[in-house]
Amino acid sequence: MEAAAKLARQFYYEKDKQTPRVNFIAREGSYHGNTLGALGISGHVGRRAPYLPFLMKNVHHVSACYPYRQREDGESDAAFVSRKAAELEKKFLDLGPETVIAFIAEPVVGAALGCVPFVPGYLKAMRDVCHKHEALFILDEVMCGMGRTGTLHAWQAEDVAPDLQTIGKGLGGGYQAIAAVLITKKVVNGLLDGSGQFVHGQTYQAMPIQAAAALEVQRVVREMDLMSNVRVQGVYLEELLRARLGDHPNVGDIRGRGLFWGLEFVEDKKTKKAFNPKLEISQRIHDVAIGKPYNMTLYPGTGTVDGIYGDHVILAPTYIITKEEIEDIVNRTVAVIEEVFSNINFS
């Protein structure tokens, strides 16, 4: 994300060394990385807190696309998206459209909110606002991209391509540490028509071993048609999670795409009241899951509601998972949740 932010700024700088475009718009309940620039763009309250004095002042946040807690009674997807687009439009106007470099978002929010996907029509609406004001549309797919949600890029579900895109985790499949920025011709040509170079660099970049590992991972993904398996098994995972946990009094929401699913926990299902953070619900679930007899990892997250209140866990199985393994994961997840909540004193 550091590279993407700098590249976006340079795109305008190449055209005008006095460009007024200095502002980024990002979202609340987001996470884009822990280096200072990326953390400044992020809306993750807990991870930002120790470093607030160091973070950029030219990043401005709008609300996340989080229908479970934001949708009004009876509100359609179209009406919900219209509200989000209006909010982004207002932020552009408040800042001065000519000062905005880009809007940055995760198509499916990972760590900060727990697999909250975009509402149909949302990506296009946000891109349209950006392009109306000649700003860039940047998508962070480090966590949700490279096949995790059932298409190689999460945005392909609605065919709304960004101007810049960050990718990472699924690129190398964990075999090597590698990430990348995907760049449109518009941005590339902007640099070529100017200085002809990107003023950026990192010590460990363009490493051949990492590139070779990532290439092999992507070759296997294609040859084994793993995207089809992600989609098929993802549908089955959703089906089982909803069947087994949909009526659980403390499971407020089940959301996700492909093999990227989140469970949000609540004290009261009707009011969606979150648990007291002191109870450490998501951490308890993680701790029970990782021990015997369950021996599995559920990725815990907190601050789901407002940065302080709220608990969720993420399930993100491997792309080669089988139907039987999906059943085993769900069985263990249900058992863990039942054990944890049966031992909590709600008084």
XYZ file of C-alpha atoms in Angstrom:
347
model
C 0.000 0.000 0.000
C 2.955 2.340 0.560
C 3.940 1.831 -3.078
C 0.383 2.276 -4.346
C -0.112 5.522 -2.420
C 3.197 6.950 -3.647
C 2.509 5.861 -7.206
C -0.902 7.513 -7.115
C 0.595 10.785 -5.923
C 3.358 10.657 -8.526
C 0.790 10.102 -11.281
C -0.511 13.631 -10.683
C 2.898 15.092 -9.854
C 4.186 14.056 -13.274
C 1.486 16.192 -14.887
C 1.868 19.184 -12.586
C 4.695 19.700 -10.093
C 2.378 22.070 -8.197
C -0.591 19.689 -8.222
C -3.062 20.344 -5.409
C -3.891 16.637 -5.199
C -2.643 15.682 -1.739
C -5.627 13.967 -0.073
C -6.629 10.332 0.163
C -10.090 9.095 1.074
C -10.274 5.681 2.750
C -12.815 3.904 4.927
C -13.476 3.341 8.592
C -13.092 -0.275 9.673
C -10.288 -0.962 7.205
C -6.726 -2.229 7.398
C -4.088 -1.637 4.741
C -0.797 -2.457 6.485
C 1.361 -1.515 9.474
C 3.953 0.774 7.914
C 3.196 4.402 8.724
C 1.741 5.379 5.358
C -0.432 2.290 5.093
C -1.465 2.561 8.734
C -2.407 6.177 8.176
C -4.699 5.105 5.355
C -6.209 2.359 7.512
C -9.289 2.855 9.638
C -8.399 0.184 12.207
C -8.737 2.044 15.519
C -6.768 -0.364 17.679
C -3.797 -0.720 15.371
C -3.607 3.033 14.731
C -3.879 4.121 18.370
C -0.211 3.888 19.500
C 1.019 5.752 16.428
C -1.552 8.513 15.910
C 1.010 11.328 16.303
C 3.010 9.861 13.412
C 0.185 9.254 10.935
C -0.570 11.321 7.836
C -3.045 14.163 8.270
C -4.096 14.107 4.631
C -6.149 10.899 4.894
C -9.895 11.273 5.388
C -12.337 8.472 6.107
C -15.884 7.652 5.077
C -17.963 4.822 6.491
C -17.394 1.204 5.517
C -19.795 -0.817 3.361
C -21.197 -2.761 6.328
C -24.884 -3.572 5.749
C -25.310 -5.738 8.864
C -24.946 -2.640 11.040
C -25.704 0.171 8.606
C -28.641 -0.860 6.441
C -31.896 0.881 7.340
C -35.093 -1.141 7.764
C -36.427 -2.139 4.370
C -33.546 -0.488 2.512
C -32.690 -2.102 -0.813
C -29.160 -2.739 -2.055
C -29.577 0.068 -4.579
C -30.703 2.551 -1.936
C -27.895 1.511 0.401
C -25.294 1.939 -2.339
C -26.787 5.301 -3.267
C -26.254 6.502 0.308
C -22.638 5.346 0.223
C -22.005 7.071 -3.087
C -23.560 10.282 -1.752
C -21.321 10.126 1.303
C -18.208 9.727 -0.851
C -19.356 12.534 -3.144
C -19.821 14.830 -0.129
C -16.324 14.004 1.123
C -14.881 14.936 -2.269
C -16.773 18.226 -2.238
C -15.806 19.006 1.365
C -12.118 18.481 0.611
C -12.244 20.056 -2.819
C -12.415 17.505 -5.660
C -9.226 18.875 -7.201
C -7.283 17.982 -4.008
C -8.161 14.261 -3.909
C -5.639 11.713 -5.184
C -7.689 8.549 -4.698
C -10.307 6.587 -2.849
C -8.960 3.353 -1.323
C -10.994 0.323 -0.228
C -10.884 -3.419 0.378
C -13.579 -5.086 -1.782
C -14.049 -7.668 0.983
C -12.821 -6.293 4.303
C -10.474 -8.695 6.075
C -8.943 -8.263 9.521
C -10.771 -5.094 10.584
C -14.377 -6.243 10.078
C -14.211 -9.962 9.348
C -15.017 -10.725 5.694
C -17.574 -8.018 4.979
C -18.141 -8.074 1.185
C -19.224 -5.241 -1.057
C -22.939 -4.843 -1.692
C -23.924 -5.370 -5.363
C -23.336 -2.151 -7.242
C -21.071 -0.623 -4.595
C -17.745 -0.901 -6.416
C -19.093 0.667 -9.607
C -20.743 3.494 -7.680
C -17.522 4.314 -5.828
C -15.437 4.136 -9.005
C -17.876 6.420 -10.799
C -17.544 9.070 -8.082
C -13.738 8.866 -8.286
C -13.596 9.130 -12.059
C -16.157 11.941 -12.099
C -13.601 13.991 -10.170
C -10.593 12.581 -12.078
C -9.298 10.792 -8.969
C -7.949 7.258 -8.900
C -9.873 4.219 -7.674
C -7.566 1.927 -5.645
C -8.502 -1.523 -4.363
C -6.553 -3.349 -1.672
C -6.822 -7.076 -2.343
C -3.837 -8.217 -0.286
C -6.125 -10.389 1.841
C -9.227 -10.971 -0.279
C -7.599 -11.258 -3.705
C -5.734 -13.815 -5.812
C -8.554 -16.330 -5.668
C -9.638 -16.154 -2.035
C -13.207 -15.080 -2.860
C -13.724 -17.339 -5.883
C -12.377 -15.136 -8.674
C -8.729 -14.297 -9.209
C -9.478 -10.696 -8.275
C -12.383 -9.963 -5.943
C -13.553 -7.085 -8.159
C -14.084 -9.510 -11.050
C -17.340 -10.608 -9.434
C -18.749 -7.318 -10.736
C -16.177 -6.534 -13.443
C -15.236 -3.203 -11.885
C -11.488 -2.873 -12.420
C -9.484 -0.395 -10.318
C -6.773 2.003 -11.477
C -4.330 0.479 -8.984
C -4.581 -2.766 -7.041
C -2.489 -4.268 -4.271
C -2.102 -8.043 -4.007
C -0.190 -10.259 -1.620
C -1.053 -13.296 0.452
C -2.572 -15.526 -2.223
C 0.048 -14.465 -4.750
C 2.710 -16.704 -3.247
C 0.442 -18.972 -1.240
C 2.680 -18.644 1.809
C 5.649 -20.311 0.133
C 7.499 -17.005 -0.229
C 6.856 -13.519 1.117
C 5.733 -11.534 -1.911
C 3.323 -8.726 -2.728
C 2.750 -6.502 -5.738
C 0.937 -3.491 -7.153
C -1.035 -3.976 -10.366
C -1.051 -0.846 -12.512
C -3.320 0.226 -15.358
C -1.979 1.606 -18.627
C -3.411 5.001 -17.686
C -1.098 5.240 -14.687
C 1.885 3.698 -16.464
C 1.530 6.119 -19.355
C 1.280 8.997 -16.905
C 4.766 8.188 -15.662
C 6.166 7.386 -19.108
C 4.979 10.740 -20.389
C 6.834 12.400 -17.510
C 10.025 11.293 -15.786
C 9.729 7.707 -17.013
C 10.442 6.227 -13.595
C 8.713 5.457 -10.320
C 10.459 7.263 -7.462
C 10.257 4.389 -4.995
C 12.213 1.338 -3.956
C 12.589 -1.262 -1.226
C 15.558 -3.345 -0.159
C 13.925 -6.667 -0.996
C 12.060 -6.034 -4.208
C 12.052 -7.813 -7.570
C 13.597 -10.886 -5.940
C 13.816 -13.777 -8.446
C 13.226 -16.546 -5.874
C 10.000 -14.956 -4.646
C 8.868 -14.293 -8.207
C 9.554 -17.888 -9.231
C 7.620 -19.240 -6.251
C 4.637 -16.993 -6.967
C 4.673 -17.955 -10.637
C 4.599 -21.634 -9.708
C 1.742 -21.093 -7.273
C -0.287 -19.334 -9.954
C 0.524 -22.068 -12.472
C -0.826 -24.699 -10.071
C -3.933 -22.615 -9.372
C -4.679 -22.504 -13.105
C -3.763 -26.080 -13.993
C -5.791 -27.524 -11.113
C -8.653 -25.067 -11.761
C -8.642 -24.180 -8.085
C -10.927 -21.196 -8.619
C -13.735 -23.631 -9.388
C -13.012 -25.495 -6.178
C -12.985 -22.263 -4.174
C -16.409 -21.373 -5.560
C -17.943 -24.834 -5.079
C -16.566 -25.422 -1.605
C -17.282 -21.826 -0.653
C -20.963 -22.301 -1.402
C -20.939 -25.474 0.712
C -19.114 -23.745 3.561
C -21.683 -20.959 3.584
C -24.528 -23.461 3.488
C -23.205 -25.404 6.484
C -22.338 -22.318 8.519
C -25.816 -20.886 8.056
C -27.502 -24.214 8.776
C -25.482 -24.913 11.920
C -24.944 -21.410 13.331
C -27.623 -19.227 11.752
C -29.931 -19.630 14.754
C -27.242 -19.492 17.423
C -28.226 -16.714 19.867
C -24.724 -15.234 19.897
C -23.881 -15.427 16.199
C -25.126 -12.136 14.814
C -23.918 -12.306 11.252
C -22.400 -14.834 8.846
C -20.844 -13.153 5.804
C -18.208 -13.633 3.146
C -17.416 -14.917 -0.338
C -15.631 -17.968 -1.690
C -13.390 -19.422 1.019
C -13.330 -16.225 3.076
C -16.006 -16.218 5.802
C -16.562 -14.245 8.965
C -18.698 -14.842 12.036
C -19.671 -11.807 14.117
C -20.669 -12.430 17.723
C -23.258 -10.480 19.703
C -24.638 -10.515 23.204
C -28.156 -9.851 21.938
C -29.115 -11.070 18.465
C -32.170 -8.812 18.171
C -30.488 -5.534 19.131
C -27.056 -6.564 17.758
C -25.517 -5.458 21.040
C -21.813 -6.294 21.130
C -20.092 -7.982 24.034
C -18.076 -6.070 26.597
C -14.505 -6.036 25.250
C -13.286 -7.213 28.646
C -14.832 -10.623 27.914
C -12.401 -11.085 24.999
C -14.888 -13.264 23.123
C -13.001 -13.651 19.855
C -9.719 -14.347 21.643
C -11.401 -16.984 23.806
C -12.754 -18.671 20.707
C -9.307 -18.621 19.129
C -7.655 -20.014 22.250
C -10.125 -22.888 22.553
C -9.967 -23.682 18.837
C -6.191 -23.883 18.668
C -5.951 -26.285 21.606
C -6.896 -29.924 21.956
C -9.128 -31.559 20.859
C -9.947 -29.053 18.065
C -6.434 -28.208 16.790
C -7.534 -25.538 14.304
C -7.025 -21.827 13.775
C -9.844 -19.297 13.770
C -8.506 -15.791 13.056
C -9.831 -13.517 15.844
C -10.685 -9.845 15.466
C -11.991 -7.133 17.778
C -13.410 -3.637 17.423
C -15.751 -4.827 14.702
C -18.493 -2.344 15.600
C -16.655 0.894 16.351
C -12.998 0.045 16.770
C -13.463 -0.932 20.416
C -16.631 -3.020 20.709
C -17.307 -6.050 18.568
C -15.895 -9.548 18.055
C -15.485 -11.747 14.997
C -13.487 -14.682 13.699
C -12.412 -15.483 10.144
C -12.416 -18.881 8.437
C -10.164 -19.046 5.360
C -9.489 -22.653 4.295
C -6.982 -23.708 1.663
C -8.025 -23.654 -1.997
C -7.563 -27.441 -2.318
C -10.014 -28.229 0.482
C -12.519 -31.069 0.012
C -16.182 -31.377 0.921
C -15.311 -33.722 3.784
C -12.778 -31.254 5.157
C -15.339 -28.442 4.983
C -17.668 -30.574 7.090
C -14.885 -31.240 9.590
C -14.047 -27.529 9.861
C -17.670 -26.593 10.462
C -18.120 -29.372 13.021
C -15.094 -28.153 14.958
C -16.099 -24.497 14.659
C -19.593 -25.200 15.989
C -18.191 -27.247 18.876
C -15.734 -24.496 19.791
C -18.416 -21.797 19.768
C -20.791 -23.907 21.839
C -18.059 -24.653 24.376
C -17.010 -21.024 24.721
C -20.510 -19.608 25.133
C -21.595 -22.341 27.525
C -18.834 -21.204 29.868
C -19.466 -17.451 29.794
C -21.230 -15.722 32.652
C -23.471 -13.105 31.031
C -24.576 -11.531 34.301
